[in-house]
Short mmCIF file of C-alpha atoms and ligand atoms in Angstrom, two decimals:
data_model
loop_
_atom_site.label_atom_id
_atom_site.label_comp_id
_atom_site.label_asym_id
_atom_site.label_seq_id
_atom_site.Cartn_x
_atom_site.Cartn_y
_atom_site.Cartn_z
CA UNK A 1 0.00 0.00 0.00
CA UNK A 2 2.82 2.38 0.92
CA UNK A 3 4.55 1.52 -2.36
CA UNK A 4 1.36 2.30 -4.24
CA UNK A 5 0.92 5.64 -2.51
CA UNK A 6 4.55 6.62 -2.91
CA UNK A 7 5.31 5.55 -6.47
CA UNK A 8 2.38 4.08 -8.39
CA UNK A 9 -0.19 6.83 -7.90
CA UNK A 10 2.16 9.75 -8.69
CA UNK A 11 3.39 7.87 -11.76
CA UNK A 12 -0.17 7.27 -12.86
CA UNK A 13 -0.95 10.97 -12.37
CA UNK A 14 2.07 11.98 -14.42
CA UNK A 15 1.11 9.57 -17.19
CA UNK A 16 -2.46 10.90 -17.30
CA UNK A 17 -1.31 14.53 -17.27
CA UNK A 18 1.10 13.77 -20.13
CA UNK A 19 -1.64 11.95 -22.05
CA UNK A 20 -4.01 14.90 -21.85
CA UNK A 21 -1.71 17.87 -22.19
CA UNK A 22 0.66 16.52 -24.84
CA UNK A 23 -2.33 16.25 -27.18
CA UNK A 24 -3.88 19.64 -26.49
CA UNK A 25 -1.04 22.10 -26.29
CA UNK A 26 0.04 22.12 -29.91
CA UNK A 27 -3.30 22.60 -31.67
CA UNK A 28 -3.92 25.90 -33.42
CA UNK A 29 -7.13 26.60 -35.37
CA UNK A 30 -4.96 28.01 -38.20
CA UNK A 31 -3.90 24.43 -38.88
CA UNK A 32 -7.22 23.97 -40.65
CA UNK A 33 -7.20 27.26 -42.56
CA UNK A 34 -7.55 26.60 -46.29
CA UNK A 35 -7.60 22.81 -45.69
CA UNK A 36 -9.96 20.72 -47.81
CA UNK A 37 -12.17 18.56 -45.63
CA UNK A 38 -15.01 16.06 -46.17
CA UNK A 39 -17.47 15.47 -43.30
CA UNK A 40 -20.00 12.63 -43.55
CA UNK A 41 -23.20 12.49 -41.48
CA UNK A 42 -23.04 16.28 -41.27
CA UNK A 43 -26.74 17.20 -41.45
CA UNK A 44 -27.09 17.03 -37.64
CA UNK A 45 -25.42 16.03 -34.38
CA UNK A 46 -21.64 15.78 -34.07
CA UNK A 47 -21.02 15.93 -37.84
CA UNK A 48 -22.82 19.26 -38.15
CA UNK A 49 -20.79 20.69 -35.24
CA UNK A 50 -17.57 19.46 -36.89
CA UNK A 51 -18.54 21.31 -40.09
CA UNK A 52 -19.26 24.51 -38.13
CA UNK A 53 -15.89 24.41 -36.33
CA UNK A 54 -14.09 23.80 -39.63
CA UNK A 55 -15.97 26.72 -41.19
CA UNK A 56 -14.89 29.04 -38.35
CA UNK A 57 -11.30 27.88 -38.91
CA UNK A 58 -11.51 28.88 -42.58
CA UNK A 59 -11.47 25.40 -44.12
CA UNK A 60 -13.07 24.25 -47.37
CA UNK A 61 -15.84 21.77 -46.55
CA UNK A 62 -17.98 19.29 -48.44
CA UNK A 63 -20.70 17.78 -46.26
CA UNK A 64 -22.91 14.79 -46.93
CA UNK A 65 -25.95 12.94 -45.50
CA UNK A 66 -29.30 11.89 -46.99
CA UNK A 67 -31.44 14.91 -46.23
CA UNK A 68 -30.84 17.65 -48.78
CA UNK A 69 -32.78 20.37 -46.95
CA UNK A 70 -30.79 20.19 -43.72
CA UNK A 71 -27.51 19.98 -45.65
CA UNK A 72 -28.45 23.19 -47.47
CA UNK A 73 -28.90 24.90 -44.10
CA UNK A 74 -25.56 23.55 -42.85
CA UNK A 75 -23.76 24.85 -45.96
CA UNK A 76 -25.40 28.29 -45.65
CA UNK A 77 -24.34 28.53 -42.00
CA UNK A 78 -20.79 27.36 -42.80
CA UNK A 79 -20.44 30.18 -45.32
CA UNK A 80 -21.67 32.68 -42.70
CA UNK A 81 -19.14 31.36 -40.19
CA UNK A 82 -16.24 31.95 -42.61
CA UNK A 83 -15.67 28.74 -44.54
CA UNK A 84 -13.26 29.14 -47.48
CA UNK A 85 -15.95 27.27 -49.42
CA UNK A 86 -18.86 25.01 -48.51
CA UNK A 87 -20.77 22.47 -50.62
CA UNK A 88 -23.09 19.55 -50.02
CA UNK A 89 -23.73 16.32 -51.90
CA UNK A 90 -26.78 14.38 -50.70
CA UNK A 91 -27.04 10.60 -50.85
CA UNK A 92 -27.18 7.40 -48.86
CA UNK A 93 -24.14 5.47 -47.64
CA UNK A 94 -26.10 2.25 -48.11
CA UNK A 95 -25.11 2.70 -51.75
CA UNK A 96 -21.39 1.98 -52.23
CA UNK A 97 -21.42 3.49 -55.72
CA UNK A 98 -22.69 6.75 -54.24
CA UNK A 99 -19.92 6.60 -51.60
CA UNK A 100 -17.22 6.20 -54.24
CA UNK A 101 -18.58 8.86 -56.59
CA UNK A 102 -19.17 11.26 -53.69
CA UNK A 103 -15.45 11.36 -52.87
CA UNK A 104 -14.52 11.98 -56.51
CA UNK A 105 -17.05 14.84 -56.76
CA UNK A 106 -15.99 16.37 -53.45
CA UNK A 107 -12.34 16.20 -54.51
CA UNK A 108 -13.20 18.01 -57.75
CA UNK A 109 -15.21 20.69 -55.94
CA UNK A 110 -12.29 21.49 -53.59
CA UNK A 111 -9.39 20.67 -55.91
CA UNK A 112 -7.97 17.98 -53.59
CA UNK A 113 -8.46 16.63 -50.09
CA UNK A 114 -6.59 17.03 -46.78
CA UNK A 115 -8.91 15.37 -44.28
CA UNK A 116 -11.67 12.76 -44.53
CA UNK A 117 -13.93 12.73 -41.46
CA UNK A 118 -16.07 9.58 -41.37
CA UNK A 119 -18.93 10.07 -38.94
CA UNK A 120 -22.32 8.86 -40.31
CA UNK A 121 -24.21 5.86 -38.88
CA UNK A 122 -27.43 4.14 -39.72
CA UNK A 123 -30.24 4.20 -37.14
CA UNK A 124 -29.52 2.24 -33.98
CA UNK A 125 -31.73 1.54 -31.00
CA UNK A 126 -31.00 0.18 -27.56
CA UNK A 127 -32.85 -3.17 -27.61
CA UNK A 128 -31.97 -6.80 -27.02
CA UNK A 129 -30.87 -8.50 -30.24
CA UNK A 130 -34.03 -9.83 -31.86
CA UNK A 131 -32.44 -11.91 -34.64
CA UNK A 132 -32.78 -9.05 -37.11
CA UNK A 133 -30.09 -10.07 -39.59
CA UNK A 134 -31.11 -7.28 -41.97
CA UNK A 135 -30.20 -4.73 -39.32
CA UNK A 136 -26.83 -6.43 -38.74
CA UNK A 137 -26.08 -6.31 -42.47
CA UNK A 138 -27.22 -2.69 -42.76
CA UNK A 139 -25.13 -1.65 -39.74
CA UNK A 140 -22.04 -3.35 -41.19
CA UNK A 141 -22.62 -1.80 -44.61
CA UNK A 142 -23.39 1.78 -43.56
CA UNK A 143 -21.22 2.05 -40.41
CA UNK A 144 -18.26 -0.01 -41.64
CA UNK A 145 -18.14 -0.98 -45.32
CA UNK A 146 -18.96 2.50 -46.63
CA UNK A 147 -16.10 3.86 -44.45
CA UNK A 148 -13.74 1.47 -46.23
CA UNK A 149 -15.11 2.45 -49.67
CA UNK A 150 -14.82 6.17 -48.85
CA UNK A 151 -11.27 5.85 -47.58
CA UNK A 152 -10.16 3.76 -50.57
CA UNK A 153 -11.60 6.40 -52.92
CA UNK A 154 -9.94 9.21 -50.96
CA UNK A 155 -6.51 7.66 -50.47
CA UNK A 156 -4.87 8.86 -53.72
CA UNK A 157 -5.79 12.49 -52.87
CA UNK A 158 -4.79 12.04 -49.21
CA UNK A 159 -1.40 10.62 -50.26
CA UNK A 160 -0.78 13.72 -52.35
CA UNK A 161 -1.56 16.05 -49.45
CA UNK A 162 -0.05 13.90 -46.67
CA UNK A 163 -3.55 14.08 -45.26
CA UNK A 164 -5.63 12.39 -42.57
CA UNK A 165 -8.49 9.97 -42.13
CA UNK A 166 -10.59 10.51 -39.00
CA UNK A 167 -12.90 7.66 -37.98
CA UNK A 168 -15.62 8.44 -35.44
CA UNK A 169 -16.23 5.44 -33.21
CA UNK A 170 -17.59 4.76 -29.75
CA UNK A 171 -16.87 3.24 -26.39
CA UNK A 172 -19.18 0.50 -27.71
CA UNK A 173 -16.47 -0.15 -30.34
CA UNK A 174 -13.94 -0.96 -27.62
CA UNK A 175 -16.02 -2.69 -24.92
CA UNK A 176 -19.05 -4.95 -25.10
CA UNK A 177 -22.32 -3.30 -24.10
CA UNK A 178 -25.68 -5.12 -24.19
CA UNK A 179 -28.64 -3.82 -26.27
CA UNK A 180 -26.50 -2.53 -29.12
CA UNK A 181 -24.82 -5.61 -30.66
CA UNK A 182 -25.00 -4.80 -34.43
CA UNK A 183 -23.80 -1.22 -33.89
CA UNK A 184 -21.07 -2.45 -31.56
CA UNK A 185 -19.93 -5.03 -34.13
CA UNK A 186 -19.63 -2.35 -36.81
CA UNK A 187 -17.60 -0.10 -34.48
CA UNK A 188 -15.26 -2.96 -33.44
CA UNK A 189 -14.79 -3.66 -37.17
CA UNK A 190 -13.65 -0.05 -37.69
CA UNK A 191 -10.95 -0.51 -35.03
CA UNK A 192 -9.79 -3.80 -36.59
CA UNK A 193 -9.65 -2.47 -40.13
CA UNK A 194 -8.34 1.05 -39.65
CA UNK A 195 -5.80 0.11 -36.95
CA UNK A 196 -4.41 -2.55 -39.33
CA UNK A 197 -4.28 -0.02 -42.19
CA UNK A 198 -2.44 2.40 -39.87
CA UNK A 199 0.26 -0.27 -39.42
CA UNK A 200 0.40 -0.81 -43.20
CA UNK A 201 0.84 2.93 -43.77
CA UNK A 202 3.69 2.94 -41.27
CA UNK A 203 5.39 -0.09 -42.86
CA UNK A 204 5.05 1.27 -46.40
CA UNK A 205 5.87 4.93 -45.61
CA UNK A 206 2.42 6.20 -46.55
CA UNK A 207 2.09 9.53 -44.78
CA UNK A 208 -1.68 9.45 -44.26
CA UNK A 209 -2.62 9.47 -40.57
CA UNK A 210 -5.56 7.52 -39.16
CA UNK A 211 -7.32 8.77 -36.03
CA UNK A 212 -9.90 6.58 -34.28
CA UNK A 213 -12.23 8.59 -32.01
CA UNK A 214 -13.59 6.68 -29.02
CA UNK A 215 -16.60 8.64 -27.80
CA UNK A 216 -18.74 8.19 -24.71
CA UNK A 217 -22.30 9.48 -24.53
CA UNK A 218 -22.71 12.81 -26.40
CA UNK A 219 -25.75 15.08 -26.14
CA UNK A 220 -27.01 14.87 -29.74
CA UNK A 221 -30.79 14.73 -30.30
CA UNK A 222 -30.51 11.17 -31.61
CA UNK A 223 -28.58 9.94 -28.57
CA UNK A 224 -30.73 11.76 -26.02
CA UNK A 225 -33.92 10.33 -27.52
CA UNK A 226 -32.49 6.82 -27.61
CA UNK A 227 -31.02 6.62 -24.11
CA UNK A 228 -33.79 8.47 -22.27
CA UNK A 229 -35.32 6.18 -19.66
CA UNK A 230 -32.79 3.44 -20.49
CA UNK A 231 -29.37 4.70 -19.42
CA UNK A 232 -28.91 7.08 -16.55
CA UNK A 233 -25.75 9.05 -17.13
CA UNK A 234 -24.35 12.44 -18.03
CA UNK A 235 -23.90 13.21 -21.72
CA UNK A 236 -21.00 15.37 -22.94
CA UNK A 237 -21.49 18.45 -25.16
CA UNK A 238 -21.45 17.83 -28.91
CA UNK A 239 -19.70 21.15 -29.69
CA UNK A 240 -16.65 20.31 -27.54
CA UNK A 241 -16.71 16.73 -28.81
CA UNK A 242 -16.56 17.96 -32.42
CA UNK A 243 -13.57 20.19 -31.61
CA UNK A 244 -11.67 17.32 -29.95
CA UNK A 245 -12.26 15.18 -33.06
CA UNK A 246 -10.80 17.89 -35.32
CA UNK A 247 -7.86 18.44 -32.95
CA UNK A 248 -7.03 14.73 -32.88
CA UNK A 249 -7.09 14.58 -36.68
CA UNK A 250 -5.00 17.74 -37.09
CA UNK A 251 -2.44 16.48 -34.57
CA UNK A 252 -2.39 13.10 -36.36
CA UNK A 253 -3.11 11.20 -33.11
CA UNK A 254 -3.80 7.47 -33.36
CA UNK A 255 -6.75 7.67 -30.96
CA UNK A 256 -8.93 10.35 -29.37
CA UNK A 257 -10.91 9.66 -26.18
CA UNK A 258 -13.76 12.03 -25.40
CA UNK A 259 -16.82 11.81 -23.19
CA UNK A 260 -15.37 9.09 -21.02
CA UNK A 261 -14.13 9.00 -17.46
CA UNK A 262 -10.51 10.06 -16.97
CA UNK A 263 -9.60 6.40 -16.42
CA UNK A 264 -10.94 5.22 -19.77
CA UNK A 265 -7.91 6.05 -21.96
CA UNK A 266 -5.69 4.37 -19.40
CA UNK A 267 -7.85 1.26 -19.13
CA UNK A 268 -8.51 0.97 -22.87
CA UNK A 269 -5.00 2.08 -23.91
CA UNK A 270 -4.44 -1.68 -23.67
CA UNK A 271 -0.68 -2.14 -23.20
CA UNK A 272 -1.10 -5.89 -23.83
CA UNK A 273 -2.52 -5.24 -27.29
CA UNK A 274 0.18 -2.65 -28.08
CA UNK A 275 2.96 -5.00 -26.99
CA UNK A 276 1.62 -7.90 -29.07
CA UNK A 277 1.14 -5.65 -32.11
CA UNK A 278 4.76 -4.54 -31.78
CA UNK A 279 6.00 -8.14 -31.48
CA UNK A 280 3.98 -9.22 -34.52
CA UNK A 281 5.38 -6.36 -36.62
CA UNK A 282 8.91 -7.43 -35.69
CA UNK A 283 8.27 -10.92 -37.07
CA UNK A 284 7.38 -9.63 -40.55
CA UNK A 285 9.98 -9.96 -43.27
CA UNK A 286 9.09 -6.53 -44.56
CA UNK A 287 11.63 -6.36 -47.42
CA UNK A 288 10.37 -9.62 -48.87
CA UNK A 289 6.71 -8.60 -48.45
CA UNK A 290 7.28 -5.24 -50.15
CA UNK A 291 9.02 -6.84 -53.13
CA UNK A 292 6.11 -9.21 -53.81
P1 NDP B 1 -26.81 11.78 -35.52
O1 NDP B 1 -27.96 10.82 -35.59
O2 NDP B 1 -27.02 13.08 -34.90
O3 NDP B 1 -26.26 12.01 -37.00
C1 NDP B 1 -26.09 10.94 -37.90
C2 NDP B 1 -25.78 11.49 -39.27
O4 NDP B 1 -25.67 10.41 -40.21
C3 NDP B 1 -26.86 12.43 -39.81
O5 NDP B 1 -26.28 13.49 -40.52
C4 NDP B 1 -27.66 11.54 -40.74
O6 NDP B 1 -28.29 12.33 -41.73
C5 NDP B 1 -26.55 10.65 -41.32
N1 NDP B 1 -27.05 9.39 -41.84
C6 NDP B 1 -27.95 8.54 -41.28
N2 NDP B 1 -28.18 7.50 -42.10
C7 NDP B 1 -27.42 7.69 -43.20
C8 NDP B 1 -27.25 6.97 -44.42
N3 NDP B 1 -27.91 5.85 -44.66
N4 NDP B 1 -26.39 7.46 -45.34
C9 NDP B 1 -25.73 8.61 -45.12
N5 NDP B 1 -25.85 9.34 -44.00
C10 NDP B 1 -26.69 8.88 -43.05
O7 NDP B 1 -25.61 10.97 -34.81
P2 NDP B 1 -24.52 11.49 -33.74
O8 NDP B 1 -24.06 12.84 -34.12
O9 NDP B 1 -25.06 11.24 -32.40
O10 NDP B 1 -23.33 10.45 -34.01
C11 NDP B 1 -22.28 10.76 -34.91
C12 NDP B 1 -21.16 9.75 -34.74
O11 NDP B 1 -20.72 9.74 -33.38
C13 NDP B 1 -21.53 8.31 -35.08
O12 NDP B 1 -20.45 7.69 -35.73
C14 NDP B 1 -21.75 7.68 -33.71
O13 NDP B 1 -21.50 6.29 -33.71
C15 NDP B 1 -20.71 8.42 -32.89
N6 NDP B 1 -21.02 8.39 -31.48
C16 NDP B 1 -22.09 9.10 -31.00
C17 NDP B 1 -22.41 9.04 -29.65
C18 NDP B 1 -23.51 9.82 -29.05
O14 NDP B 1 -23.79 9.62 -27.86
N7 NDP B 1 -24.15 10.74 -29.79
C19 NDP B 1 -21.63 8.20 -28.74
C20 NDP B 1 -20.52 7.52 -29.36
C21 NDP B 1 -20.25 7.61 -30.69
P3 NDP B 1 -29.53 11.86 -42.62
O15 NDP B 1 -30.52 11.20 -41.73
O16 NDP B 1 -30.00 13.12 -43.26
O17 NDP B 1 -28.96 10.92 -43.65
C1 21T B 2 -25.21 4.08 -25.29
C2 21T B 2 -23.94 3.30 -25.58
C3 21T B 2 -23.77 2.25 -24.56
C4 21T B 2 -21.18 5.67 -26.30
C5 21T B 2 -22.01 4.27 -23.22
C6 21T B 2 -23.06 4.69 -22.42
C7 21T B 2 -23.09 4.37 -21.07
C8 21T B 2 -22.04 3.69 -20.48
C9 21T B 2 -21.00 3.30 -21.28
C10 21T B 2 -20.98 3.59 -22.64
C11 21T B 2 -22.05 3.40 -19.05
C12 21T B 2 -22.80 5.08 -28.11
C13 21T B 2 -24.72 5.74 -29.56
C14 21T B 2 -27.65 5.47 -29.15
C15 21T B 2 -28.13 5.85 -30.58
C16 21T B 2 -26.87 6.16 -31.45
C17 21T B 2 -25.98 4.92 -31.51
C18 21T B 2 -25.65 6.95 -29.44
C19 21T B 2 -24.10 2.56 -26.88
C20 21T B 2 -22.77 4.27 -25.63
C21 21T B 2 -22.29 4.98 -26.72
N1 21T B 2 -21.00 5.45 -25.01
N2 21T B 2 -21.96 4.62 -24.58
O1 21T B 2 -23.07 3.01 -18.50
O2 21T B 2 -21.01 3.54 -18.39
O3 21T B 2 -22.09 4.81 -29.05
N3 21T B 2 -24.09 5.50 -28.27
C22 21T B 2 -25.52 4.56 -30.11
C23 21T B 2 -26.73 4.25 -29.21
C24 21T B 2 -26.10 7.32 -30.87
C25 21T B 2 -26.85 6.61 -28.54
#
């Protein structure tokens, strides 16, 4: 106990302080000035707040979602806030052809791409799994597969700009939570895929960063409606959440934790996983793999 008090707790405090402040101190809003950014799921909630922050920072934005009317309002407000330019392209991410063509069109509108912020999700409700396979497939397609399609389509432009991919995920994409299995599966899939691609980028000297955002409960209308009467806990503000997502992307962090307890990053930082990932990388004969 004395050992814990004397050494372990101060060390833990130092580690936490480093974790928080090393990420925050360097960010300057000018980093986004003139940058060309795509935001998906930007007609409401966190995506809309991300677009507004980017607009204030003087970025070029292309926003997407299904509802044209709300996107029009978002674009108009972005221009008022000072966006270098703002456009919308409406469509559904159930359609992989739309996803692919959307990136090409957005790239043309802005003349390139610096940051791809993947944020949209299909409807999810907190209920016990009722064997609805269609919902599982839809969740995997909209919340996961379309993210892969969008990032594949964007990668050539992001390579040119040494840009960033930002993937919005959830605590439910890191830990198992009942009543949300299909959504949770799609968010775990994002971690598996994009964390593996991050390693590939590192091994092959591709300078495109990948930031996975692990969010707790955020006070969007959708979330508040869904959790009311089911989960009793404080929700974090969507405006601050959106800013932390942009900061993490701009600072090229591997992961962003927001809306969680201060212990969450420490507990989910998962040193066991990191160590094993490192050991597995060391076993690869990278020269041989790259020549094949
Ligand atoms: P919202 O419901 O507020 O926004 C979802 C967005 O996705 C809307 O713009 C919606 O627009 C769009 N969308 C829905 N269906 C489709 C579709 N088929 N094709 C294209 N776009 C679609 O969600 P939040 O802001 O609450 O969540 C945003 C992100 O944050 C998600 O990735 C979510 O997992 C994550 N997150 C949120 C938490 C929270 O508590 N709010 C907690 C943890 C993570 P439209 O309907 O017009 O298409
Ligand atoms: C609601 C849940 C579990 C982020 C959560 C909440 C409480 C606790 C731990 C984690 C806790 C999340 C989304 C709803 C509708 C959509 C899709 C929101 C899934 C969750 C999330 N943290 N968190 O008791 O300690 O991703 N919620 C999801 C479900 C938007 C709400």
